PDB file of C-alpha atoms in Angstrom:
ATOM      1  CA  UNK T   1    -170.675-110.638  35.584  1.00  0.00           C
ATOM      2  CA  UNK T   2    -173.318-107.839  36.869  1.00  0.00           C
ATOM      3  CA  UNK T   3    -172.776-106.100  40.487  1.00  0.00           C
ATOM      4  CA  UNK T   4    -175.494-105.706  43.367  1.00  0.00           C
ATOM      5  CA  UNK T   5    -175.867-104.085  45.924  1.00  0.00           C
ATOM      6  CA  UNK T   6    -178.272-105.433  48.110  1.00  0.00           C
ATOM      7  CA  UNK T   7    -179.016-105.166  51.532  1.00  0.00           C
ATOM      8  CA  UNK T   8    -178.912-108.959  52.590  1.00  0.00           C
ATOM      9  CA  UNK T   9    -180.736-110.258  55.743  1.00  0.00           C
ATOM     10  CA  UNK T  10    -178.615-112.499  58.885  1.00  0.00           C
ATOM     11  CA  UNK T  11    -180.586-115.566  58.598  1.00  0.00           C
ATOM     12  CA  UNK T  12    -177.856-116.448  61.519  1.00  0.00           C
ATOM     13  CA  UNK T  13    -174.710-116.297  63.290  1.00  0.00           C
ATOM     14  CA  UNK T  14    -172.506-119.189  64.287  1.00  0.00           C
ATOM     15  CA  UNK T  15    -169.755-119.178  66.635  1.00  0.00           C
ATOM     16  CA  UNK T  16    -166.686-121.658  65.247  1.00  0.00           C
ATOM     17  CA  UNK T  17    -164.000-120.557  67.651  1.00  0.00           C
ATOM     18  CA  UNK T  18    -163.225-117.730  69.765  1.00  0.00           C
ATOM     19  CA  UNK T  19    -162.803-115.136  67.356  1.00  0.00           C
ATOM     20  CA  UNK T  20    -164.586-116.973  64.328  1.00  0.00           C
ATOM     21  CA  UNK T  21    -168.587-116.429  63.259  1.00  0.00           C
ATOM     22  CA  UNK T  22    -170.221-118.077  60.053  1.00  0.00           C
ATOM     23  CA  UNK T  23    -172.363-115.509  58.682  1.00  0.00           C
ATOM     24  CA  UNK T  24    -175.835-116.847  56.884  1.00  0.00           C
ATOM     25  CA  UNK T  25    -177.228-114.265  54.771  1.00  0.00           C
ATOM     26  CA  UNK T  26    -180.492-114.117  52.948  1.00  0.00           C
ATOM     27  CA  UNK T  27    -183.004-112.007  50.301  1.00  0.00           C
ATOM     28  CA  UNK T  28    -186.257-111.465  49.624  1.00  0.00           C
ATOM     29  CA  UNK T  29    -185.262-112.824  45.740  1.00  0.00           C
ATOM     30  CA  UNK T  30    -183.105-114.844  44.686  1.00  0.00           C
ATOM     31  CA  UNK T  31    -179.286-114.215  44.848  1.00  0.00           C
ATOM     32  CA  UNK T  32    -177.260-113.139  42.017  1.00  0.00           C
ATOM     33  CA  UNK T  33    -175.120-115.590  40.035  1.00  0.00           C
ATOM     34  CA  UNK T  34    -171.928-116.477  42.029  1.00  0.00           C
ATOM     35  CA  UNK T  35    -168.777-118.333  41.787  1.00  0.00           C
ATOM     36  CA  UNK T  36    -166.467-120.053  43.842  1.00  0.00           C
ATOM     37  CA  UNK T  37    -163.582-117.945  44.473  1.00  0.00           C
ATOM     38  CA  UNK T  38    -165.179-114.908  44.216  1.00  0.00           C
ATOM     39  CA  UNK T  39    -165.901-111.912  47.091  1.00  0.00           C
ATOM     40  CA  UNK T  40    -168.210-109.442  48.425  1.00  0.00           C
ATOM     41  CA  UNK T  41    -167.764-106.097  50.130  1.00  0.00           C
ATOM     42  CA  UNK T  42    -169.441-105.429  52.996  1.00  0.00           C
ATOM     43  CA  UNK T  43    -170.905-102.062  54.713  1.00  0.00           C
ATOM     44  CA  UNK T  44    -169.901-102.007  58.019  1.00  0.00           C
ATOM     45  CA  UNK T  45    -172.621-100.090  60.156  1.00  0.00           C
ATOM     46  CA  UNK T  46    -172.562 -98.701  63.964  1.00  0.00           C
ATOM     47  CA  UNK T  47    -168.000 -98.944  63.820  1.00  0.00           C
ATOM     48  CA  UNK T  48    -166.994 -94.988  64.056  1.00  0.00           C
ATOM     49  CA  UNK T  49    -163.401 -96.332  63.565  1.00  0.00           C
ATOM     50  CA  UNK T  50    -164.445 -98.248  60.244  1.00  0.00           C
ATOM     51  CA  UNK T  51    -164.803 -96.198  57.144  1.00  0.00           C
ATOM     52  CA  UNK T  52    -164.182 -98.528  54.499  1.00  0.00           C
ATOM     53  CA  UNK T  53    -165.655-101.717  53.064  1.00  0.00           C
ATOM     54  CA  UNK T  54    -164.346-104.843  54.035  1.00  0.00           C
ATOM     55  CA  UNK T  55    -163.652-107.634  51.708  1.00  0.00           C
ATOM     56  CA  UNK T  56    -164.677-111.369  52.505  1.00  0.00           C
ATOM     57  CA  UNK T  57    -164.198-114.250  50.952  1.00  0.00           C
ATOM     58  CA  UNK T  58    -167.911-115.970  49.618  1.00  0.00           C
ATOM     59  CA  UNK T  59    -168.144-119.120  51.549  1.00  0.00           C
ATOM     60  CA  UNK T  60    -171.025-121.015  50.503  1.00  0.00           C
ATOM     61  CA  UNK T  61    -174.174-120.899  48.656  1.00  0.00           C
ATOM     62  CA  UNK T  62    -177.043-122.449  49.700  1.00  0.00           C
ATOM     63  CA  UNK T  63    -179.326-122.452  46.360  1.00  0.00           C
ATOM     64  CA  UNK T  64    -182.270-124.205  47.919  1.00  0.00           C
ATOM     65  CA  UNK T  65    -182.496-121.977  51.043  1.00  0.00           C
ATOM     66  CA  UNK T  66    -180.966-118.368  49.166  1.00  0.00           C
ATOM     67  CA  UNK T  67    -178.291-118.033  51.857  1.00  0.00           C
ATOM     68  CA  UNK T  68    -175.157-117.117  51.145  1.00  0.00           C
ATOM     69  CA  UNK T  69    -172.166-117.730  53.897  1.00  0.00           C
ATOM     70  CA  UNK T  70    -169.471-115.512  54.749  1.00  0.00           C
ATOM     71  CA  UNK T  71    -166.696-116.674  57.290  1.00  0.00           C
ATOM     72  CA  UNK T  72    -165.499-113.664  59.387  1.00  0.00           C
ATOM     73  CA  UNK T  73    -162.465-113.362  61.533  1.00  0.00           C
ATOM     74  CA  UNK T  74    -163.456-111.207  64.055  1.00  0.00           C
ATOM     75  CA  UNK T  75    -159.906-109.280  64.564  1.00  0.00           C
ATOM     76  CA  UNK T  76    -160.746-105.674  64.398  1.00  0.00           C
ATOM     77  CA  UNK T  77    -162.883-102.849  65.025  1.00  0.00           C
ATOM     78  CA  UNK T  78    -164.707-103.822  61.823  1.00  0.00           C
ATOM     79  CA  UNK T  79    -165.384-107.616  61.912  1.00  0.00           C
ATOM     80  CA  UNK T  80    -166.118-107.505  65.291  1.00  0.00           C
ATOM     81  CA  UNK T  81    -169.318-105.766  64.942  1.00  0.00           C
ATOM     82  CA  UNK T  82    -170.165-108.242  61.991  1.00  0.00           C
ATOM     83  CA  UNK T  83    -169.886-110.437  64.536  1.00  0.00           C
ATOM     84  CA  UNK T  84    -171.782-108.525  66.693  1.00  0.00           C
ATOM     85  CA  UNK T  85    -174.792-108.774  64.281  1.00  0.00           C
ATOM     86  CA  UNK T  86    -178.577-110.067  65.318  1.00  0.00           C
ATOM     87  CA  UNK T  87    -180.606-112.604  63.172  1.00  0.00           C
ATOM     88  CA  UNK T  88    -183.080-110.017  60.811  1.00  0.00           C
ATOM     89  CA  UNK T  89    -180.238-107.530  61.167  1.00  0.00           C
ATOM     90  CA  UNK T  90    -179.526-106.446  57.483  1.00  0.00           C
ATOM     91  CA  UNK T  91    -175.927-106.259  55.326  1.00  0.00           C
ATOM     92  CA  UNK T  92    -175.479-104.118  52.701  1.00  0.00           C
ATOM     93  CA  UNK T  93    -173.200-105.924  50.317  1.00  0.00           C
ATOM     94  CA  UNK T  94    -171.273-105.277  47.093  1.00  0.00           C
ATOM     95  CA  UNK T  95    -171.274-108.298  45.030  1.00  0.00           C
ATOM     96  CA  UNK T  96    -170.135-110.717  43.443  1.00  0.00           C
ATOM     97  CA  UNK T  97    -166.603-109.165  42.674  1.00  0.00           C
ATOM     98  CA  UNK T  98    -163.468-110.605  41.202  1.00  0.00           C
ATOM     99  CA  UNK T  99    -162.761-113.921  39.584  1.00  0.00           C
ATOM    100  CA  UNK T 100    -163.058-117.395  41.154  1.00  0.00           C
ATOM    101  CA  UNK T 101    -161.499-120.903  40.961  1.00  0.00           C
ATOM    102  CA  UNK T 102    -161.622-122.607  37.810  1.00  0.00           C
ATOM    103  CA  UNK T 103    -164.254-125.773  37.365  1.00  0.00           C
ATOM    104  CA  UNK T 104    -163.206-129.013  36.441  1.00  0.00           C
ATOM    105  CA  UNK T 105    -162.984-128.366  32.639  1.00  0.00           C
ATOM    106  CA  UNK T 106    -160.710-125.440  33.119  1.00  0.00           C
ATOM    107  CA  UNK T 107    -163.417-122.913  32.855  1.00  0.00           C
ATOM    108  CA  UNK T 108    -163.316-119.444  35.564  1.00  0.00           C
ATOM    109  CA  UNK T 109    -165.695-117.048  35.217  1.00  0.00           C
ATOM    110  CA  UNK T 110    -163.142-114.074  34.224  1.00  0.00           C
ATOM    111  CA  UNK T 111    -160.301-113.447  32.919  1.00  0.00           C
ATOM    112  CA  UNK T 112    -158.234-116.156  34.336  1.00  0.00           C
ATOM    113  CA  UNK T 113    -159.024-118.585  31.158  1.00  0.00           C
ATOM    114  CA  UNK T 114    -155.765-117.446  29.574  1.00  0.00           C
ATOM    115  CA  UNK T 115    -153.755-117.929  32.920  1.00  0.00           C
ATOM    116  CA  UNK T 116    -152.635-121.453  32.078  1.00  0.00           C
ATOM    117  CA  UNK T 117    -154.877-123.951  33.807  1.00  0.00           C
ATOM    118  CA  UNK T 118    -155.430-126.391  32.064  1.00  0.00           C
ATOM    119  CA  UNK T 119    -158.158-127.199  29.904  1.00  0.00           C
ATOM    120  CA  UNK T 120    -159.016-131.015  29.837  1.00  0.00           C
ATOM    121  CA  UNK T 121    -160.932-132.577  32.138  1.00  0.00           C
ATOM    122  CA  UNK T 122    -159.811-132.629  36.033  1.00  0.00           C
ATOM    123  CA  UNK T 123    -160.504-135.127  37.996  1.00  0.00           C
ATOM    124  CA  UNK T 124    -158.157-134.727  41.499  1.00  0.00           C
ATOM    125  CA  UNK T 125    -157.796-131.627  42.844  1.00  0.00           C
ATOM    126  CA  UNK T 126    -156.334-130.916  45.957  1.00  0.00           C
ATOM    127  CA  UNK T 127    -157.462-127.768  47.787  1.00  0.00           C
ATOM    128  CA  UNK T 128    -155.222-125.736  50.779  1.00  0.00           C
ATOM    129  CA  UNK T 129    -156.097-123.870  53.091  1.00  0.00           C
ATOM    130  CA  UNK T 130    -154.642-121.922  56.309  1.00  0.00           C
ATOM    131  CA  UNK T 131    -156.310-119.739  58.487  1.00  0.00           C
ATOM    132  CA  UNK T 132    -159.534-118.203  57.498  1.00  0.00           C
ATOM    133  CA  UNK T 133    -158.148-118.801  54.211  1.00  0.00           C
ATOM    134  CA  UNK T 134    -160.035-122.211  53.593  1.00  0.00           C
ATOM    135  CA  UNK T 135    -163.326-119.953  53.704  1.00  0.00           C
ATOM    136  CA  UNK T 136    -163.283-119.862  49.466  1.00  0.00           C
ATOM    137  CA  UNK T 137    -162.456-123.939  49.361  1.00  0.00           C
ATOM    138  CA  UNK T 138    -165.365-124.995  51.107  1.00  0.00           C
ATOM    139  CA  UNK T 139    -168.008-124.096  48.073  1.00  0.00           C
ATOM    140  CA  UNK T 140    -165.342-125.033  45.385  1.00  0.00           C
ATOM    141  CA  UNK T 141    -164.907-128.283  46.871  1.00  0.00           C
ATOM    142  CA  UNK T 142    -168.663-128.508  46.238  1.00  0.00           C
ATOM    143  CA  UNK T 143    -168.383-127.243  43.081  1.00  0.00           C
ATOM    144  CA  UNK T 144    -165.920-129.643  41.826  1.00  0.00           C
ATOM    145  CA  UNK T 145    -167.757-132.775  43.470  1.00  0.00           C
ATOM    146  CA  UNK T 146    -170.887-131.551  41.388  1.00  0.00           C
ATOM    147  CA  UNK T 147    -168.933-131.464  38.241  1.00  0.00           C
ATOM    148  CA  UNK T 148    -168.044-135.087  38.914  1.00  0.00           C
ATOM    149  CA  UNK T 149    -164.335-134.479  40.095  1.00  0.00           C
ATOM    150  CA  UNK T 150    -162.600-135.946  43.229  1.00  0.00           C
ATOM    151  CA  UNK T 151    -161.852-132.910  45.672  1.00  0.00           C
ATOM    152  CA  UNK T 152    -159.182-133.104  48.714  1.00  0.00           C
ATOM    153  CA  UNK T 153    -158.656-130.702  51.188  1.00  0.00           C
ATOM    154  CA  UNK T 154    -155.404-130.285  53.112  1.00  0.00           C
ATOM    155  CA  UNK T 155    -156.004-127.336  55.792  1.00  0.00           C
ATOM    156  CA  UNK T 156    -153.500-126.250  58.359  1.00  0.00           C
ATOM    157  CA  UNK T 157    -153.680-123.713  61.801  1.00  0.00           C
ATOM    158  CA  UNK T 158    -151.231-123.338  64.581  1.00  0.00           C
ATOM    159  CA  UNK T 159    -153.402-125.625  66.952  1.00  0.00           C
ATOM    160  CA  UNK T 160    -156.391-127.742  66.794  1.00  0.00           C
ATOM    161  CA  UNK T 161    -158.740-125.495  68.167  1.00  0.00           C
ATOM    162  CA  UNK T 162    -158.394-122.995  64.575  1.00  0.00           C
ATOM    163  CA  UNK T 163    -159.138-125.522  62.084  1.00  0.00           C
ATOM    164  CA  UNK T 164    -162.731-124.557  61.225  1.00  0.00           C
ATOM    165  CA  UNK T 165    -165.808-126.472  59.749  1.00  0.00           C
ATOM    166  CA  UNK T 166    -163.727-129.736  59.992  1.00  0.00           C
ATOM    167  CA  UNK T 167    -166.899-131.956  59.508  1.00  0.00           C
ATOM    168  CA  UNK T 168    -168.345-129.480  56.716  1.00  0.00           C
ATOM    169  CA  UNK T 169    -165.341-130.275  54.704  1.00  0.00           C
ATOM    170  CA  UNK T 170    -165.436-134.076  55.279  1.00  0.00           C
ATOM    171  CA  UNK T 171    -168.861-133.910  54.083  1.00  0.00           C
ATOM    172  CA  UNK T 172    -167.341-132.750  50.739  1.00  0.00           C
ATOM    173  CA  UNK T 173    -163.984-135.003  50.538  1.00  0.00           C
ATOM    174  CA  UNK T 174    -161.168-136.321  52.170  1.00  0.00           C
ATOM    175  CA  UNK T 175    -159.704-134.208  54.774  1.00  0.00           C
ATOM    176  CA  UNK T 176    -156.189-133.540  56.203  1.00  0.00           C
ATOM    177  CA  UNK T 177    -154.676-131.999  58.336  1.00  0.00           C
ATOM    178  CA  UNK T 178    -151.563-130.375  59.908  1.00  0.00           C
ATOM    179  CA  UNK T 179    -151.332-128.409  63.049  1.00  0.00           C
ATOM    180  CA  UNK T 180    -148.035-125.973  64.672  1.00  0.00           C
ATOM    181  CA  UNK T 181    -148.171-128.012  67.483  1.00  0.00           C
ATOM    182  CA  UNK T 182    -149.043-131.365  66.331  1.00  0.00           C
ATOM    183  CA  UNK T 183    -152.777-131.232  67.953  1.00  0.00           C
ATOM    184  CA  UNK T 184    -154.643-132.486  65.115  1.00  0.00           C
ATOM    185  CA  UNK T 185    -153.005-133.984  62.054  1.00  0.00           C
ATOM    186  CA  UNK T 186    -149.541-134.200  60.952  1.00  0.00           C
ATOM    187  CA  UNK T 187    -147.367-131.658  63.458  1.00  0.00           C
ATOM    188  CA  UNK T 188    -145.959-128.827  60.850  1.00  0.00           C
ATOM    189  CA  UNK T 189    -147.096-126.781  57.561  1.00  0.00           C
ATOM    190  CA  UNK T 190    -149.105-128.041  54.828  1.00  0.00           C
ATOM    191  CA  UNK T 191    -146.099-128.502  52.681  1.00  0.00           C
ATOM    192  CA  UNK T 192    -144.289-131.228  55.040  1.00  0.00           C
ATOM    193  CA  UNK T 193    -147.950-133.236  55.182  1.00  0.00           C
ATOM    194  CA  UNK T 194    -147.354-137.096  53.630  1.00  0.00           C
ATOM    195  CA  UNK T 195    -150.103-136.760  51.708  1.00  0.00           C
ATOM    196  CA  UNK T 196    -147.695-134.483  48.745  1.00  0.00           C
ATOM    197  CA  UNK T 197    -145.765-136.985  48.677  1.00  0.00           C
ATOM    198  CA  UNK T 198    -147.634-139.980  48.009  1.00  0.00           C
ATOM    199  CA  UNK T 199    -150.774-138.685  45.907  1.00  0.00           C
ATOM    200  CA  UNK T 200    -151.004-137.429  42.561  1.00  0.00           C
ATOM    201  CA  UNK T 201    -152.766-133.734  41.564  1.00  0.00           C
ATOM    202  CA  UNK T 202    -154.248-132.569  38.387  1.00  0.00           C
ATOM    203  CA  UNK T 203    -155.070-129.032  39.998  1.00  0.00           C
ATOM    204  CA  UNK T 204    -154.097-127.537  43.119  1.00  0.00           C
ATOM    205  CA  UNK T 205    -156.054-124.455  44.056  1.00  0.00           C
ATOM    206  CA  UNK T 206    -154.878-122.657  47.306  1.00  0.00           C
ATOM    207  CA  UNK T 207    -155.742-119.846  49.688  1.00  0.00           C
ATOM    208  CA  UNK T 208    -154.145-118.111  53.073  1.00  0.00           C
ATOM    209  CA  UNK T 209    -151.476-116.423  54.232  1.00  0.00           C
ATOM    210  CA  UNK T 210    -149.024-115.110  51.632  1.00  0.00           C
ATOM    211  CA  UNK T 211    -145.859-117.611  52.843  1.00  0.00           C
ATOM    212  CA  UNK T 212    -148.269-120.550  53.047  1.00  0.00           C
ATOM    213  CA  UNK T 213    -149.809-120.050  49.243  1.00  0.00           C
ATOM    214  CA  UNK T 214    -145.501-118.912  48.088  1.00  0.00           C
ATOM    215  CA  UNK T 215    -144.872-122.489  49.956  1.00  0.00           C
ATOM    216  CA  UNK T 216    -147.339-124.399  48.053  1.00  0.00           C
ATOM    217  CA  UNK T 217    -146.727-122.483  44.798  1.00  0.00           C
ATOM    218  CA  UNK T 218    -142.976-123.850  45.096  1.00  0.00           C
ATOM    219  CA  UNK T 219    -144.013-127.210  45.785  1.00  0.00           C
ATOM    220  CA  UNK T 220    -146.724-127.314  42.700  1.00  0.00           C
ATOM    221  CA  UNK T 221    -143.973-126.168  40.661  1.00  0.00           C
ATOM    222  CA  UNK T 222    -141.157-128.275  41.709  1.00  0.00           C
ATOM    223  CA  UNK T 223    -144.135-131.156  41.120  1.00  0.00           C
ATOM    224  CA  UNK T 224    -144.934-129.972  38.013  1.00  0.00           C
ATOM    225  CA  UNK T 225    -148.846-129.917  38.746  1.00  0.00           C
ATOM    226  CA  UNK T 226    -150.601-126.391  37.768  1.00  0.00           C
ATOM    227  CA  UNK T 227    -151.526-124.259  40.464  1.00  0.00           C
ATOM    228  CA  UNK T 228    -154.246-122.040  41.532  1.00  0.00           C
ATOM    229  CA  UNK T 229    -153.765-119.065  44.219  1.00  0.00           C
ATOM    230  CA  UNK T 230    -156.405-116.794  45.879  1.00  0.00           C
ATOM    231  CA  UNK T 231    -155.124-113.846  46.718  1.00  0.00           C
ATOM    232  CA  UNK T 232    -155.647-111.314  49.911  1.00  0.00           C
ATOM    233  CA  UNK T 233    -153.917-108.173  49.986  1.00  0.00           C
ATOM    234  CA  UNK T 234    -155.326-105.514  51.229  1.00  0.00           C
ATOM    235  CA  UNK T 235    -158.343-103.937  48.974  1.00  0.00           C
ATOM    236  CA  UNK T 236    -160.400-100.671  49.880  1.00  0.00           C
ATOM    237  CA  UNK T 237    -163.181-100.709  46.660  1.00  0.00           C
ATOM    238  CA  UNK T 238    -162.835-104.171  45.549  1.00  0.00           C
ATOM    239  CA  UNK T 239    -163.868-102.460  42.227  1.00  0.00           C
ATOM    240  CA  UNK T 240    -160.351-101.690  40.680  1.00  0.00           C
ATOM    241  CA  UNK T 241    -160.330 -97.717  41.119  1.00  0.00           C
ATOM    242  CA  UNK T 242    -158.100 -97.313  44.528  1.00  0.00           C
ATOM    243  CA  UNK T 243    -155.034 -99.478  43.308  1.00  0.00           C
ATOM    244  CA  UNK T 244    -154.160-100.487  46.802  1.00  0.00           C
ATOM    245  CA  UNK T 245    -154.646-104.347  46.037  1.00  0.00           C
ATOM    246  CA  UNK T 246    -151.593-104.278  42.893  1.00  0.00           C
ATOM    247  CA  UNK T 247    -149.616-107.156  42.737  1.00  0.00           C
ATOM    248  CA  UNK T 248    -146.467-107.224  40.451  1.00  0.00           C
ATOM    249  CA  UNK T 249    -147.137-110.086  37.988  1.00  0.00           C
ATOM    250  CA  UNK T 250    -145.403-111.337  34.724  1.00  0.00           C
ATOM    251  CA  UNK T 251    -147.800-108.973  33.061  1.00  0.00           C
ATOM    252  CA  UNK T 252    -147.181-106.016  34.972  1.00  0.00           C
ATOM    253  CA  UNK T 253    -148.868-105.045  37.967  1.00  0.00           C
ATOM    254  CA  UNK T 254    -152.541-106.238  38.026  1.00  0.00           C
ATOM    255  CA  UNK T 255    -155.091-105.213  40.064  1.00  0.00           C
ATOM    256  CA  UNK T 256    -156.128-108.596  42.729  1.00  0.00           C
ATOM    257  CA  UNK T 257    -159.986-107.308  43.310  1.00  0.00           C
ATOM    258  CA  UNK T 258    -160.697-107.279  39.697  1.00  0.00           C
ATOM    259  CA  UNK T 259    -157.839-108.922  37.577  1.00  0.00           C
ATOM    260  CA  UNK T 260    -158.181-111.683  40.859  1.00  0.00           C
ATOM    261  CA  UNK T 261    -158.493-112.810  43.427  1.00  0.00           C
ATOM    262  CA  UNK T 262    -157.247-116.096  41.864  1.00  0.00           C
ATOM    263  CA  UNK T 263    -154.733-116.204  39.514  1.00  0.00           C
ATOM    264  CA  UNK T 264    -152.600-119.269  37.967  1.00  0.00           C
ATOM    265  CA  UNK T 265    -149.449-118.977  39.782  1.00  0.00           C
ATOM    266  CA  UNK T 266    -147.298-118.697  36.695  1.00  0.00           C
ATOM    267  CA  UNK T 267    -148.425-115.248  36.549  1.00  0.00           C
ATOM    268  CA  UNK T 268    -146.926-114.368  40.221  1.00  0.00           C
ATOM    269  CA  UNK T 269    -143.836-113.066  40.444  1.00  0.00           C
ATOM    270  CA  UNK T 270    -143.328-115.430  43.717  1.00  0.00           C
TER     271      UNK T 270
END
């Protein structure tokens, strides 16, 4: 899939919590091709203490208004200025990069079509999230309803106040929850939710912290019930040059910005 880099235009920015902005991004044509799953790298301007690009996940699309959403976790030097940024202030951004979620015939838009998934038709998929993690699940939700499947969510934070977009996601599909400290949801991870044990999945596709996505890898294989996993180590080019985003697979060690982000988890060595 062709690169850009275009210097995108902040439609707006939304406060979600206290250290959590939605990004809406614009352009004076219309925005490359894009799929769920997939990432951008961002320029960050005016941070003396930020040299590199930072990678974030692609949110949304919004086709009918050109915007494409980012959700930024506004943690260090670097993200906080994103979220520091004005409506007309401009982006520069690298995108799209990597490979995304597969569709509900099996189809991705890279390499991943030899990772396993399966390639029949899917009709329940069940997508978790934890953390700024559930930005990529939002648009594949979407994705999947489009395509005529039946999209979950099952999203989990430490308290009630992290869980982000909750009504964007109920406008997709059923939502769940679990929370730390019980405040919203089912008290506990994803993995002890009900909801595992009483539903069937064709697909799970998952992204967020590294034990949350090993957890739910070890329940979709102890289930039986394929598994995708978006990966986030750390990345500096996002193009495949710096090797600082490796990840020791069953095929050696593969390179998450452009053999990734998501891969079927029977190519993780987890």
């Amino acid at each position: 899939m062709k690169k850009y880099c275009l210097d995108l235009t902040v439609v707006s920015v939304e406060p979600l919590s206290e250290k959590h902005v939605l990004l809406r991004l614009t352009h004076d044509t219309p925005l490359p091709e894009m799929q769920p799953g997939q990432f951008v790298e961002v320029r960050v301007d005016h941070s003396p203490t930020t040299f590199l690009r930072r990678p974030i996940s692609i949110h949304f699309v919004d086709r009918a208004r050109n915007e494409l959403w980012l959700l930024v976790a506004a943690i260090g030097d670097g993200t906080r200025q994103l979220a520091r940024l004005q409506p007309n202030d401009k982006l520069n951004c690298l995108l799209p990069l990597g490979n995304g979620f597969s569709g509900s015939k099996g189809d991705t838009t890279g390499s991943n079509a030899t990772t396993g998934t399966p390639t029949g038709t899917i009709r329940n998929v069940l997508l978790v999230g934890g953390g700024v993690g559930v930005a990529p699940l939002l648009w594949q939700g979407q994705r999947l309803k489009d395509e005529g499947a039946h999209p979950s969510f099952l999203l989990g934070a430490k308290t009630k106040t992290e869980l982000l977009e909750v009504g964007r996601f109920e406008d997709v599909g059923p939502t769940y929850f679990t929370t730390e400290d019980g405040s919203a949801g089912e008290r506990g991870f994803v993995t002890n939710h009900s909801l595992l044990q009483r539903e069937h999945f064709d697909l799970i596709q998952t992204c967020g912290p590294k034990p949350m996505m090993q957890a739910v890898a070890r329940y979709a294989r102890e289930s039986g019930t394929p598994c995708e996993a978006s990966l986030e180590n750390m990345m500096a080019c996002g193009l495949g040059a710096c090797l600082c985003c490796v990840e020791k697979t069953t095929e050696g060690n593969l390179r998450v910005c452009q053999d990734g982000p998501v891969f079927n988890i029977q190519k993780l060595l987890w």
